[in-house]
């Protein structure tokens, strides 16, 4: 249980939710090119070749961040809630494993933004006296279950800060 | 104390002084600018008016401010226009500070600050009451406060409390230690940079004319000696300031121990008394500054959770200067929950070159950039040597230790730091692994304890993966996994 890496994956719908988020936010990658075009369009510095190149580069980057990364992120996200601890493992290049002993948890809540709502997803936020941690993109029901399970476990072992 | 009380009226003066002190720089600039302009008198009236208004609002604030301890709560009513009621349950109180500032000392009073922890942390300050009132307040707030399952009989409690109040032990620092602490304080670098920034703004005083005048009056002054003189003056001034700063803050320093608490007292002009219950200690930190380590000395801090105004207030200085040898004695006498062990877990040999490389990564980008921009940029290459030495020191200093109840994490950024945390006070641990570390089967560990309103993180790099796993298991089970270590 503690010995092995955590097993539970987050919801598959996370990939699409994250893709949508990244594709919206990623539109900002085109701002530099846009500004450059706007400034130079009627002057002699205007270079169509350079601009085409920049647009292609931005597009490749945009698609990579928007389509490929969410999948990799999902693939690497694991969590586990046991009687002793909340165990989180994440990151596809830099791996981070976080272990929060259950009796250190001060409160748990679930959050849902507009995109998560569209996909029926929620994230669970776990706060200790020092830090906050998040399990992203769980099915609404699972998120509620996880939240209830954690707060139940905390009540069982409650100690003062 | 169940009736609402007011503070001494000097609270209004204290408030006035505080707002002047907080806006000291603004005041200076305003006076400076105002007096040079035509109609400067006019301006001074405005300034005077502001001060009088602040004083009047201070009196209003004093009149509205009332406090009492009622049914285990500290209750405060305050606010002139926006009325505010603060209720603090004594079970939540972490630290009680009693300060005798300049104003308070004139009137023979003290200031009490009560800090709590938890969501929406808050602090309450009662800025002018007598010492006896403060003691009474403290007693009432601590009474049964730390453990609510104690006996309900009040008489027994009082007896118990009197016994608890007795000082079991006391620690002082000698004049020699105080002077050494002042000599080796690293603050002067910070003050020097502030001074440099400020002097750049003093165009009115430092201009071509005055420099020419100086050159004429002082023999042997040319551009080079002028620059050197300025640097030396800034260094000397800032160093003196930092020296005096340490002397003022830590004169008359003592730590007293009662059955349940540590009482820290320090300060020459503004005297501060801090009370920390043992069961509110989150972590102990030993910091050996680069100037202090050669002397085998450092500074001890205690971390506690609670409200903080700024980062400086987050950690409480437990002992401002202590030698390594005396540290063992101090831990034995004052911190019986902790001890100073040998660090038996160290990074493996194969991490050595990673440690050497780590401080150099930044230079890898900085050197080409600097070289490109300035002719003399290549000089930065010489920084590779101290950076590598730093990496070497970091490798030697990194270490871990854990037993049933406690973990010790030692690492170096610039200063060497050793953190002592009880297992039950560890809020979270994190293992960080990048692809290169994964290939070598090593990993970095960070241990977080609560401190102030946030946490304080202690991180060591490139340790054996199995060692870090055994720490993770120990955190949850409390047992040292001997099988795994002997493997």
XYZ file of N, CA and C in Angstrom, chain A residues 55-136:
246
model
N 4.343 31.907 -37.669
C 2.991 31.375 -37.505
C 3.025 29.859 -37.425
N 3.847 29.232 -38.302
C 3.946 27.767 -38.287
C 4.504 27.283 -36.950
N 5.568 27.960 -36.472
C 6.175 27.582 -35.195
C 5.161 27.687 -34.061
N 4.452 28.833 -34.033
C 3.446 29.038 -32.991
C 2.394 27.949 -33.050
N 2.003 27.598 -34.272
C 0.957 26.605 -34.454
C 1.401 25.236 -33.937
N 2.647 24.850 -34.287
C 3.170 23.564 -33.832
C 3.205 23.518 -32.311
N 3.729 24.591 -31.725
C 3.818 24.676 -30.272
C 2.420 24.598 -29.653
N 1.498 25.353 -30.268
C 0.115 25.410 -29.796
C -0.520 24.026 -29.797
N -0.338 23.295 -30.887
C -0.938 21.971 -30.993
C -0.278 20.987 -30.032
N 1.035 21.124 -29.867
C 1.749 20.227 -28.955
C 1.249 20.426 -27.530
N 1.230 21.686 -27.103
C 0.782 21.980 -25.741
C -0.693 21.628 -25.579
N -1.470 21.894 -26.616
C -2.914 21.699 -26.515
C -3.340 20.250 -26.626
N -2.648 19.453 -27.461
C -3.125 18.090 -27.696
C -2.267 17.018 -27.022
N -0.955 17.141 -27.129
C -0.094 16.052 -26.642
C 0.095 16.083 -25.128
N 0.361 17.284 -24.595
C 0.706 17.353 -23.171
C -0.422 16.879 -22.246
N -1.680 17.270 -22.482
C -2.737 16.781 -21.591
C -2.754 15.259 -21.474
N -2.508 14.569 -22.575
C -2.523 13.115 -22.538
C -1.372 12.580 -21.674
N -0.158 13.160 -21.879
C 0.995 12.737 -21.088
C 0.753 12.997 -19.608
N 0.168 14.167 -19.335
C -0.095 14.531 -17.950
C -1.043 13.523 -17.313
N -2.095 13.187 -18.052
C -3.071 12.250 -17.515
C -2.430 10.905 -17.234
N -1.577 10.468 -18.181
C -0.931 9.168 -18.085
C -0.104 9.042 -16.802
N 0.479 10.186 -16.374
C 1.387 10.144 -15.237
C 0.730 10.448 -13.902
N -0.545 10.827 -13.923
C -1.187 11.214 -12.658
C -1.747 9.992 -11.932
N -1.271 9.747 -10.728
C -1.827 8.663 -9.911
C -2.069 9.210 -8.509
N -3.073 8.645 -7.853
C -3.268 9.026 -6.453
C -3.808 7.854 -5.676
N -3.727 7.968 -4.371
C -4.228 6.906 -3.518
C -4.585 7.521 -2.171
N -5.778 7.227 -1.692
C -6.164 7.678 -0.356
C -6.291 6.451 0.523
N -5.400 6.327 1.508
C -5.464 5.173 2.399
C -5.692 5.668 3.823
N -5.733 4.735 4.777
C -5.967 5.120 6.169
C -4.844 5.996 6.704
N -3.626 5.810 6.177
C -2.476 6.529 6.715
C -2.225 7.849 6.026
N -2.450 7.864 4.713
C -1.927 9.011 3.982
C -2.631 9.224 2.657
N -2.447 10.422 2.150
C -2.850 10.717 0.787
C -1.567 10.743 -0.031
N -1.547 9.953 -1.082
C -0.318 9.746 -1.831
C -0.550 10.208 -3.268
N 0.218 11.186 -3.735
C 0.028 11.714 -5.078
C 1.299 11.556 -5.887
N 1.171 11.115 -7.127
C 2.333 10.965 -7.997
C 2.014 11.626 -9.325
N 2.892 12.536 -9.773
C 2.563 13.254 -11.000
C 3.825 13.758 -11.697
N 3.644 14.219 -12.940
C 4.748 14.812 -13.685
C 5.318 13.843 -14.696
N 5.417 14.264 -15.978
C 5.933 13.328 -16.971
C 7.410 13.527 -17.267
N 7.972 14.663 -16.905
C 9.427 14.791 -16.977
C 9.985 14.839 -15.564
N 9.546 15.850 -14.805
C 9.940 15.941 -13.409
C 8.860 15.270 -12.575
N 9.187 14.123 -12.009
C 8.185 13.401 -11.231
C 8.194 13.889 -9.795
N 7.003 14.130 -9.277
C 6.901 14.528 -7.880
C 5.949 13.595 -7.165
N 6.393 13.072 -6.051
C 5.509 12.247 -5.244
C 5.280 12.948 -3.918
N 4.015 13.154 -3.579
C 3.663 13.881 -2.366
C 2.951 12.951 -1.415
N 3.397 12.922 -0.163
C 2.726 12.100 0.836
C 2.245 13.001 1.973
N 0.941 13.061 2.152
C 0.361 13.853 3.241
C -0.220 12.890 4.268
N 0.358 12.814 5.464
C -0.227 11.945 6.488
C -1.655 12.403 6.789
N -2.546 11.457 6.962
C -3.968 11.791 7.036
C -4.282 12.719 8.205
N -3.566 12.553 9.330
C -3.913 13.390 10.486
C -3.356 14.816 10.386
N -2.653 15.122 9.297
C -2.207 16.497 9.081
C -3.229 17.299 8.271
N -4.215 16.615 7.699
C -5.171 17.312 6.835
C -6.073 18.219 7.668
N -6.160 19.483 7.272
C -7.015 20.413 8.005
C -8.396 20.524 7.381
N -8.466 20.644 6.072
C -9.765 20.544 5.431
C -9.655 20.110 3.977
N -10.759 19.583 3.485
C -10.820 19.110 2.100
C -11.990 19.808 1.429
N -11.816 20.280 0.204
C -12.987 20.719 -0.547
C -12.884 20.328 -2.007
N -14.031 20.367 -2.682
C -14.032 20.065 -4.112
C -14.332 21.350 -4.868
N -13.688 21.499 -6.030
C -13.879 22.690 -6.845
C -14.263 22.305 -8.264
N -14.961 23.214 -8.915
C -15.345 22.954 -10.298
C -15.393 24.270 -11.064
N -14.560 24.372 -12.086
C -14.595 25.560 -12.938
C -15.555 25.316 -14.090
N -15.735 26.319 -14.973
C -16.692 26.163 -16.080
C -16.365 25.004 -17.020
N -15.066 24.796 -17.304
C -14.718 23.710 -18.230
C -14.914 22.352 -17.576
N -14.475 22.247 -16.309
C -14.706 21.000 -15.589
C -16.197 20.695 -15.529
N -17.020 21.740 -15.355
C -18.469 21.523 -15.231
C -19.027 20.918 -16.518
N -18.521 21.412 -17.641
C -18.965 20.923 -18.943
C -18.733 19.415 -19.062
N -17.608 18.951 -18.471
C -17.263 17.537 -18.579
C -17.712 16.731 -17.358
N -18.363 17.384 -16.405
C -18.791 16.684 -15.190
C -17.627 16.276 -14.307
N -16.620 17.152 -14.246
C -15.433 16.846 -13.448
C -15.316 17.802 -12.261
N -14.620 17.353 -11.215
C -14.315 18.212 -10.072
C -12.896 17.924 -9.621
N -12.258 18.906 -8.961
C -10.964 18.622 -8.359
C -11.124 18.642 -6.848
N -10.276 17.863 -6.188
C -10.314 17.786 -4.731
C -9.105 18.529 -4.196
N -9.352 19.461 -3.283
C -8.265 20.273 -2.738
C -8.064 19.900 -1.276
N -6.821 19.568 -0.934
C -6.509 19.108 0.411
C -5.591 20.132 1.070
N -5.980 20.672 2.216
C -5.159 21.688 2.885
C -4.607 21.163 4.200
N -3.309 21.407 4.423
C -2.703 21.152 5.725
C -2.404 22.506 6.359
N -1.790 22.498 7.541
C -1.442 23.767 8.193
C -0.415 24.535 7.369
N 0.278 23.834 6.463
C 1.351 24.494 5.740
C 1.099 24.616 4.239
N 0.429 23.660 3.659
C 0.382 23.593 2.198
C -1.004 23.199 1.706
N -1.255 23.372 0.397
C -2.464 22.808 -0.193
C -2.071 21.929 -1.374
N -2.820 20.881 -1.585
C -2.555 19.937 -2.665
C -3.845 19.661 -3.399
N -3.709 19.262 -4.659
C -4.912 19.088 -5.454
C -4.882 17.780 -6.225
N -5.983 17.061 -6.181
C -6.171 15.941 -7.109
C -7.095 16.491 -8.189
N -6.607 16.647 -9.425
C -7.423 17.302 -10.431
C -8.351 16.319 -11.125
